[in-house]
JSON list of C-alpha atoms in Angstrom, two decimals:
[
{"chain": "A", "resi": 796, "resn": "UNK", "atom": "CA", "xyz": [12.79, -19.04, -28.79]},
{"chain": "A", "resi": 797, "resn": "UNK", "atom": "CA", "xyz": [11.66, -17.14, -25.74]},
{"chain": "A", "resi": 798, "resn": "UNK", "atom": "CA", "xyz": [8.50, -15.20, -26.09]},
{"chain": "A", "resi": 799, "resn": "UNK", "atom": "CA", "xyz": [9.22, -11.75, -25.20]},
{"chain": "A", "resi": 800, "resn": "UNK", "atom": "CA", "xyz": [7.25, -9.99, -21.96]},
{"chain": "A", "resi": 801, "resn": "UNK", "atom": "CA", "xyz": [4.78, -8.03, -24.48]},
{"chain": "A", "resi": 802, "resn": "UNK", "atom": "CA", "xyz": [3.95, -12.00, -26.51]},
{"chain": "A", "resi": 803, "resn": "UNK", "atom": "CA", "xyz": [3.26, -13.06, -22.49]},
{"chain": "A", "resi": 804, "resn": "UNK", "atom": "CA", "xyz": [1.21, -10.16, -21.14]},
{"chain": "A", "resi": 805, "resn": "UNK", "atom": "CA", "xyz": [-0.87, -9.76, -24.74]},
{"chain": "A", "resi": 806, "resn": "UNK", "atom": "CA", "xyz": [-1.50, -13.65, -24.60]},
{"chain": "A", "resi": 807, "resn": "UNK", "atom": "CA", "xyz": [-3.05, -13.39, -21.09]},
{"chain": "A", "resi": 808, "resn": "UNK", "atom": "CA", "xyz": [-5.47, -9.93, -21.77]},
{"chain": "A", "resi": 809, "resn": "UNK", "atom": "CA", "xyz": [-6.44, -12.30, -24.57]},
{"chain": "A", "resi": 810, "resn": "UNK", "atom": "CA", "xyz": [-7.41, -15.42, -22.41]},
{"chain": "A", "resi": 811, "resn": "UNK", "atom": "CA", "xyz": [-9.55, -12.99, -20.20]},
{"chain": "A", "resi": 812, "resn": "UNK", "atom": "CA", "xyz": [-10.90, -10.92, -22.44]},
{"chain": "A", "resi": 813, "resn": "UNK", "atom": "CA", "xyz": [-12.63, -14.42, -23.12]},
{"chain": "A", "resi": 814, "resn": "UNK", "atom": "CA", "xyz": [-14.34, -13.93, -19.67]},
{"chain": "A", "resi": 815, "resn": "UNK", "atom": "CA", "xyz": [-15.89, -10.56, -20.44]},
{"chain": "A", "resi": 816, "resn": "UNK", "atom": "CA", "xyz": [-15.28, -8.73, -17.03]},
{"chain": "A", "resi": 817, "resn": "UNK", "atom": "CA", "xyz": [-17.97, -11.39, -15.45]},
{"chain": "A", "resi": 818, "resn": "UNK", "atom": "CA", "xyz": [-16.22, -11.13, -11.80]},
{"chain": "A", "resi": 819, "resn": "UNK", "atom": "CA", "xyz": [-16.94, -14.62, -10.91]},
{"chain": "A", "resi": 820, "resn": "UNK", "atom": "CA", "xyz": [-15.50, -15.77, -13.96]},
{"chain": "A", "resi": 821, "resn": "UNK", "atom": "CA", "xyz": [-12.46, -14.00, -13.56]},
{"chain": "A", "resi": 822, "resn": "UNK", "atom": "CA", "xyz": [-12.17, -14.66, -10.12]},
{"chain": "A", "resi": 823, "resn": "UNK", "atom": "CA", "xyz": [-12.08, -18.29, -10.28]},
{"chain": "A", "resi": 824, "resn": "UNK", "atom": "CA", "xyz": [-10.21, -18.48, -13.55]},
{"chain": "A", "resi": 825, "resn": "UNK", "atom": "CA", "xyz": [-7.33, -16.94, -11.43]},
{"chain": "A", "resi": 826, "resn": "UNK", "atom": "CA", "xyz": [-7.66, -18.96, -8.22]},
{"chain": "A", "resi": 827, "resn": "UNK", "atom": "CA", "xyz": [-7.04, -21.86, -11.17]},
{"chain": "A", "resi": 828, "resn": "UNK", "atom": "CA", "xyz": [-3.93, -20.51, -12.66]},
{"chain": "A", "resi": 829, "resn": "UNK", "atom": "CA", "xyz": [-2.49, -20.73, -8.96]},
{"chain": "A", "resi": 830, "resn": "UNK", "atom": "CA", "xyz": [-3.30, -24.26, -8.75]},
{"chain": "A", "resi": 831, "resn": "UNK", "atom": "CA", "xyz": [-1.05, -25.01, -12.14]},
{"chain": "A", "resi": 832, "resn": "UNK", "atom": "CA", "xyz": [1.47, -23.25, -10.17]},
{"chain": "A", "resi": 833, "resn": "UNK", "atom": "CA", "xyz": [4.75, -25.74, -9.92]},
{"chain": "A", "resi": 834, "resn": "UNK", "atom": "CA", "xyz": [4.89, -26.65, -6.14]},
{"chain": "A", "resi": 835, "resn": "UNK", "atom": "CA", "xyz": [7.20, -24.95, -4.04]},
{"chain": "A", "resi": 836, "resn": "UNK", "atom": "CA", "xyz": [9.49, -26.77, -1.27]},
{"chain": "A", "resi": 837, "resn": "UNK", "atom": "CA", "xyz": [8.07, -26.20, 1.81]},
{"chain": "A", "resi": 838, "resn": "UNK", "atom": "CA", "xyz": [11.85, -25.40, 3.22]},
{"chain": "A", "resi": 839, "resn": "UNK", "atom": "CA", "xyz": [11.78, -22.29, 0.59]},
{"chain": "A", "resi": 840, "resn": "UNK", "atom": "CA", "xyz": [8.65, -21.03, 3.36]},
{"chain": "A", "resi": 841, "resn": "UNK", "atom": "CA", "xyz": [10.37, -19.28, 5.43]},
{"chain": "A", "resi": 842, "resn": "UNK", "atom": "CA", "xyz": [10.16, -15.82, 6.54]},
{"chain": "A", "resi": 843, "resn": "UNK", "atom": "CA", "xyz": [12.77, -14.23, 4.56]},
{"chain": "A", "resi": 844, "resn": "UNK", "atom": "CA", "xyz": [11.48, -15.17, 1.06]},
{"chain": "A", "resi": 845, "resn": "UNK", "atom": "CA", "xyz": [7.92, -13.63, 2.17]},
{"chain": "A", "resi": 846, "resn": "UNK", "atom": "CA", "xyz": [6.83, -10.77, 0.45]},
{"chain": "A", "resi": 847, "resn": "UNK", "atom": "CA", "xyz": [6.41, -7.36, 2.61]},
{"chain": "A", "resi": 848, "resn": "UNK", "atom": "CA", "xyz": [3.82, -5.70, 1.88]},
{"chain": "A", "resi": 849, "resn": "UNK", "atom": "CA", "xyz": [1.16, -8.47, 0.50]},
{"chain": "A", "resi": 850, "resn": "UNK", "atom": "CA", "xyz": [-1.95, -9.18, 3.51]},
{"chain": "A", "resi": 851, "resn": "UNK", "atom": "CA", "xyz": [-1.68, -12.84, 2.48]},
{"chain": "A", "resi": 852, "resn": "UNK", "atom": "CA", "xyz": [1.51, -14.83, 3.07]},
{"chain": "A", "resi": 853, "resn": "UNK", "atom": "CA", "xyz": [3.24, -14.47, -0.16]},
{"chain": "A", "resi": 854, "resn": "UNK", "atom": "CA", "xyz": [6.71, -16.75, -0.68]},
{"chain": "A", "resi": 855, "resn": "UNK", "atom": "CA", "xyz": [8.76, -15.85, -3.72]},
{"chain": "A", "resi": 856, "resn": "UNK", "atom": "CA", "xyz": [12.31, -17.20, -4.34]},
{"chain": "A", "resi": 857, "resn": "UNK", "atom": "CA", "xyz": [14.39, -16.56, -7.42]},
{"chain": "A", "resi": 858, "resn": "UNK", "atom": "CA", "xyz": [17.77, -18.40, -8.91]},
{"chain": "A", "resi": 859, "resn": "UNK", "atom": "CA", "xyz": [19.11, -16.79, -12.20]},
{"chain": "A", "resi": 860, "resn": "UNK", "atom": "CA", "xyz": [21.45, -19.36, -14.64]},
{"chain": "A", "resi": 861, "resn": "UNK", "atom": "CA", "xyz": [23.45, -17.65, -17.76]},
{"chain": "A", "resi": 862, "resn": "UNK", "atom": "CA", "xyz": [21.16, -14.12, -16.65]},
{"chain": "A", "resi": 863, "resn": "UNK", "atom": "CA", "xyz": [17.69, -15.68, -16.96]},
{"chain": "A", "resi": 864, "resn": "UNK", "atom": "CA", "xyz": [15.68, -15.64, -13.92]},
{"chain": "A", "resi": 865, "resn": "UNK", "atom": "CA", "xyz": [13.55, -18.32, -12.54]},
{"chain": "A", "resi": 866, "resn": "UNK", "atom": "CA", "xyz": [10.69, -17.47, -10.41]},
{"chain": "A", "resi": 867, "resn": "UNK", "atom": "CA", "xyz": [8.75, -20.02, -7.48]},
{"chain": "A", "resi": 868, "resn": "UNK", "atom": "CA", "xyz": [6.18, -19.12, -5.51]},
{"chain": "A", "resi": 869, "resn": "UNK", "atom": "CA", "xyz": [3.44, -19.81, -3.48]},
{"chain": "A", "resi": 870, "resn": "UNK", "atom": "CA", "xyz": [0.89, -18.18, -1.34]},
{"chain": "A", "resi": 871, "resn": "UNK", "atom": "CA", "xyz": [-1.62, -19.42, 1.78]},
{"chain": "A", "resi": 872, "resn": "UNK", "atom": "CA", "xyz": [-5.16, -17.84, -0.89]},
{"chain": "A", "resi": 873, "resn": "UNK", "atom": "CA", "xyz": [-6.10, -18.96, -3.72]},
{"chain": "A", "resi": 874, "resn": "UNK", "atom": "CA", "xyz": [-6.86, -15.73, -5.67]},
{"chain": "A", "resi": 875, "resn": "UNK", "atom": "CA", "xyz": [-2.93, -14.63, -4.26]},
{"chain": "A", "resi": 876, "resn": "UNK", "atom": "CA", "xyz": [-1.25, -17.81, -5.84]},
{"chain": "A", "resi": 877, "resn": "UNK", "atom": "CA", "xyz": [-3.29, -17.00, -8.88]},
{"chain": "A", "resi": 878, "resn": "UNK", "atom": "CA", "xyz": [-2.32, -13.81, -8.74]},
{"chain": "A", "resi": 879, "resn": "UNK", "atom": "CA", "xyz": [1.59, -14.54, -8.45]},
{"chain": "A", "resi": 880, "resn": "UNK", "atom": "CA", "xyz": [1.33, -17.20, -11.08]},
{"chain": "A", "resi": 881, "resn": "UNK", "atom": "CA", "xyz": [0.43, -14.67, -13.62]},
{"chain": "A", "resi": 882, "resn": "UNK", "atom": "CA", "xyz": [3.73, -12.61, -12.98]},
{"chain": "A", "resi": 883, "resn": "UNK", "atom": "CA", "xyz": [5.86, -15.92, -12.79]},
{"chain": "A", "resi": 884, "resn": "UNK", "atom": "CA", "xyz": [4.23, -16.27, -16.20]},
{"chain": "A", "resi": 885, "resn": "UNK", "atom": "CA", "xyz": [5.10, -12.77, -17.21]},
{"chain": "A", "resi": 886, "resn": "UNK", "atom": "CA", "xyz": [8.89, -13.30, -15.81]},
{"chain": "A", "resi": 887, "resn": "UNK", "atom": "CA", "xyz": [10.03, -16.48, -15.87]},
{"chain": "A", "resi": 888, "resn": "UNK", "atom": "CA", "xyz": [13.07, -17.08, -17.94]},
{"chain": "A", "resi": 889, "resn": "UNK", "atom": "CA", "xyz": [13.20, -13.64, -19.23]},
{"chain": "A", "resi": 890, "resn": "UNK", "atom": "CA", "xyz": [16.96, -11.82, -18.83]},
{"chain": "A", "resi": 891, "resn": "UNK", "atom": "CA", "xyz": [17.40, -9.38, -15.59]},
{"chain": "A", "resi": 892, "resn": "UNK", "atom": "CA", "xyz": [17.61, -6.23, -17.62]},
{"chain": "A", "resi": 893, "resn": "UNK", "atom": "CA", "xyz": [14.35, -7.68, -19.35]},
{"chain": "A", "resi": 894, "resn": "UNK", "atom": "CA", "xyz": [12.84, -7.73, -16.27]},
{"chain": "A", "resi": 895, "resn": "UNK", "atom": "CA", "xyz": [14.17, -4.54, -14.90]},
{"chain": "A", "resi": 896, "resn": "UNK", "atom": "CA", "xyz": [12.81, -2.52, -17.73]},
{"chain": "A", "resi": 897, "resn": "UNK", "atom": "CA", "xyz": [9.69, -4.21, -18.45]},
{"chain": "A", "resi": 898, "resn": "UNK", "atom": "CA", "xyz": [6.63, -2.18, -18.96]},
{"chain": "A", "resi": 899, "resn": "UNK", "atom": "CA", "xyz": [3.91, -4.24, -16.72]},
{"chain": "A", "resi": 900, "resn": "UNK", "atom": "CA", "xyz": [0.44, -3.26, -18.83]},
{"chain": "A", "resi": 901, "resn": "UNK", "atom": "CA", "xyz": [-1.76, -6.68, -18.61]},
{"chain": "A", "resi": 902, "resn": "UNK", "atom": "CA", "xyz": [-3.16, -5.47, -15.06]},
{"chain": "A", "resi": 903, "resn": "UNK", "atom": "CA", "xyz": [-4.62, -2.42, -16.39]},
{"chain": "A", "resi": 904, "resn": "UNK", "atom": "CA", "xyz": [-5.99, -4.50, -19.71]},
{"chain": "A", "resi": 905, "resn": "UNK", "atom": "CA", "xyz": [-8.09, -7.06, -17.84]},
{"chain": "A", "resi": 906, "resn": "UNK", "atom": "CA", "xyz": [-9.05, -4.60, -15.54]},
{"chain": "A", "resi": 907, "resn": "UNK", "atom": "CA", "xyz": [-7.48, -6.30, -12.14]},
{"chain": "A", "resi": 908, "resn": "UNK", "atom": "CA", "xyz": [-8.08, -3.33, -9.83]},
{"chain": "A", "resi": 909, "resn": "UNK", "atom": "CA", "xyz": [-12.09, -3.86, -10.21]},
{"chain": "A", "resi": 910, "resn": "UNK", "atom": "CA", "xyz": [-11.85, -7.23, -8.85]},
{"chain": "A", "resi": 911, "resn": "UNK", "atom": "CA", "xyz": [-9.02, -7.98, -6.53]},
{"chain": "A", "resi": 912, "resn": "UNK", "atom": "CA", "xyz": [-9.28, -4.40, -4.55]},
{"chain": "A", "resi": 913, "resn": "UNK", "atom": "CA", "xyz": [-6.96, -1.75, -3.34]},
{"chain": "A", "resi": 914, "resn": "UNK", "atom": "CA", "xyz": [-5.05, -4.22, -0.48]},
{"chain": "A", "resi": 915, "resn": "UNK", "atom": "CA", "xyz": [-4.38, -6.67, -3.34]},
{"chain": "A", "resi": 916, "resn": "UNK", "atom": "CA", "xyz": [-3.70, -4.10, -5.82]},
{"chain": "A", "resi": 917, "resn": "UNK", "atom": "CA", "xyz": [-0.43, -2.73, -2.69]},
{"chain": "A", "resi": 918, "resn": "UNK", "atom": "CA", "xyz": [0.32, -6.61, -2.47]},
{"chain": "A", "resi": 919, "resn": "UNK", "atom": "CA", "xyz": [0.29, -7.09, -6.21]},
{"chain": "A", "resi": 920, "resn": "UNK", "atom": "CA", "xyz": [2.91, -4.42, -7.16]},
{"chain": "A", "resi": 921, "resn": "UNK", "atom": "CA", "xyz": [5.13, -5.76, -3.59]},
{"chain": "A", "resi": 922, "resn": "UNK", "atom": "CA", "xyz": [5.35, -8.67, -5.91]},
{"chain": "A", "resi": 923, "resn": "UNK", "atom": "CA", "xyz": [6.41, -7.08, -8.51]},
{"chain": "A", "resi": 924, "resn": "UNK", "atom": "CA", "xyz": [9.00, -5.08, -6.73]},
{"chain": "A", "resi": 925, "resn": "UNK", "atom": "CA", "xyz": [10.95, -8.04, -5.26]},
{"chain": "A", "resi": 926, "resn": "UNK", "atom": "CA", "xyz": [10.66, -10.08, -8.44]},
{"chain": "A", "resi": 927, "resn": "UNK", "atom": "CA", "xyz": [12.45, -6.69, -10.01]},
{"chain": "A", "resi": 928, "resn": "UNK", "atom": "CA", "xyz": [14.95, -6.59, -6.89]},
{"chain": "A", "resi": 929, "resn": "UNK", "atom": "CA", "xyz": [15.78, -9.97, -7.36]},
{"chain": "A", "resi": 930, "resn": "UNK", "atom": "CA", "xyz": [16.64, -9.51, -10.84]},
{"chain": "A", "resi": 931, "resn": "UNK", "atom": "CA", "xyz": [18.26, -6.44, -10.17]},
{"chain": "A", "resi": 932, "resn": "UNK", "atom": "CA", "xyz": [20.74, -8.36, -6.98]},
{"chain": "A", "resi": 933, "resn": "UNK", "atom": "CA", "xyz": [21.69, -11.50, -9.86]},
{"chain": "A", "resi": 934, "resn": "UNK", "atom": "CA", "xyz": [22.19, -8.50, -12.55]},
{"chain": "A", "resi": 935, "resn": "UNK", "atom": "CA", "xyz": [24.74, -6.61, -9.35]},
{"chain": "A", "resi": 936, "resn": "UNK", "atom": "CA", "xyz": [26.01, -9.95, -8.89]},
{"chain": "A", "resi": 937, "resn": "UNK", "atom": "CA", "xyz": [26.79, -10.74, -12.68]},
{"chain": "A", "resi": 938, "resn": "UNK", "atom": "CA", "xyz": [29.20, -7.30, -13.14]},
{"chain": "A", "resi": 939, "resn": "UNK", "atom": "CA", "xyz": [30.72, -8.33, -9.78]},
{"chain": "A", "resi": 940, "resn": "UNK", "atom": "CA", "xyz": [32.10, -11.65, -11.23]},
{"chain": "A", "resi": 941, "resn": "UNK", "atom": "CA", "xyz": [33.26, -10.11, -15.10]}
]
């Protein structure tokens, strides 16, 4: 059974609340999370699947089978692919109206805006935008066929 957005965002204020706002902590515990990040082919690195608005290179592609979504990524920082990573985590799988109407609350919860800064914060919800226009072209692309 597919855990639901909420199960995914809840499970990940839970693992940092573990970290107790210490910066470093935090910090490093999401240049990590990048690293378990499934490689991405470097042909999918190309300028069209970077994401505008992010100051480091952000690559995000997206392929959606029976209206789930899939999410890769990757990114040329650290704290960026970690930062990615969690919203593949949040996303991945999930149906494109799922993703369309989800209610993103885990950034505000561990308190992301006091470490990653405003630039990061703009990048951050880019990210989120084009994983939510992806979803939104398969979802177009779906009442198009039926």
């Amino acid at each position: 059974m597919m855990r639901t957005i909420t199960e995914i965002q809840d499970e990940i204020i839970s693992e940092f609340s573990l970290l107790d706002g210490d910066m470093e902590m935090t910090v490093f515990y999401i240049m990590e999370l990048g690293q378990k990040l499934p490689e991405m082919p470097e042909a999918d690195k190309t300028e069209e699947n970077i994401v505008k608005g992010c100051q480091s290179k952000v690559w995000l592609t997206a392929t959606s089978e029976n209206d789930n979504v899939r999410f890769t990524a990757d990114s040329n920082t650290a704290i960026t692919k970690g930062l990615v990573s969690l919203l593949i985590r949040v996303f991945n799988g999930q149906k494109t109206d799922t993703i369309l109407n989800a209610n993103l609350y885990f950034m505000q919860k561990i308190g992301m805006e006091r470490f990653i800064g405003t630039q990061r914060s703009n990048g951050f919800a880019a990210m989120i935008k084009q994983m939510k226009l992806y979803a939104l072209a398969f979802k177009t692309r779906q009442a198009v066929k039926s």
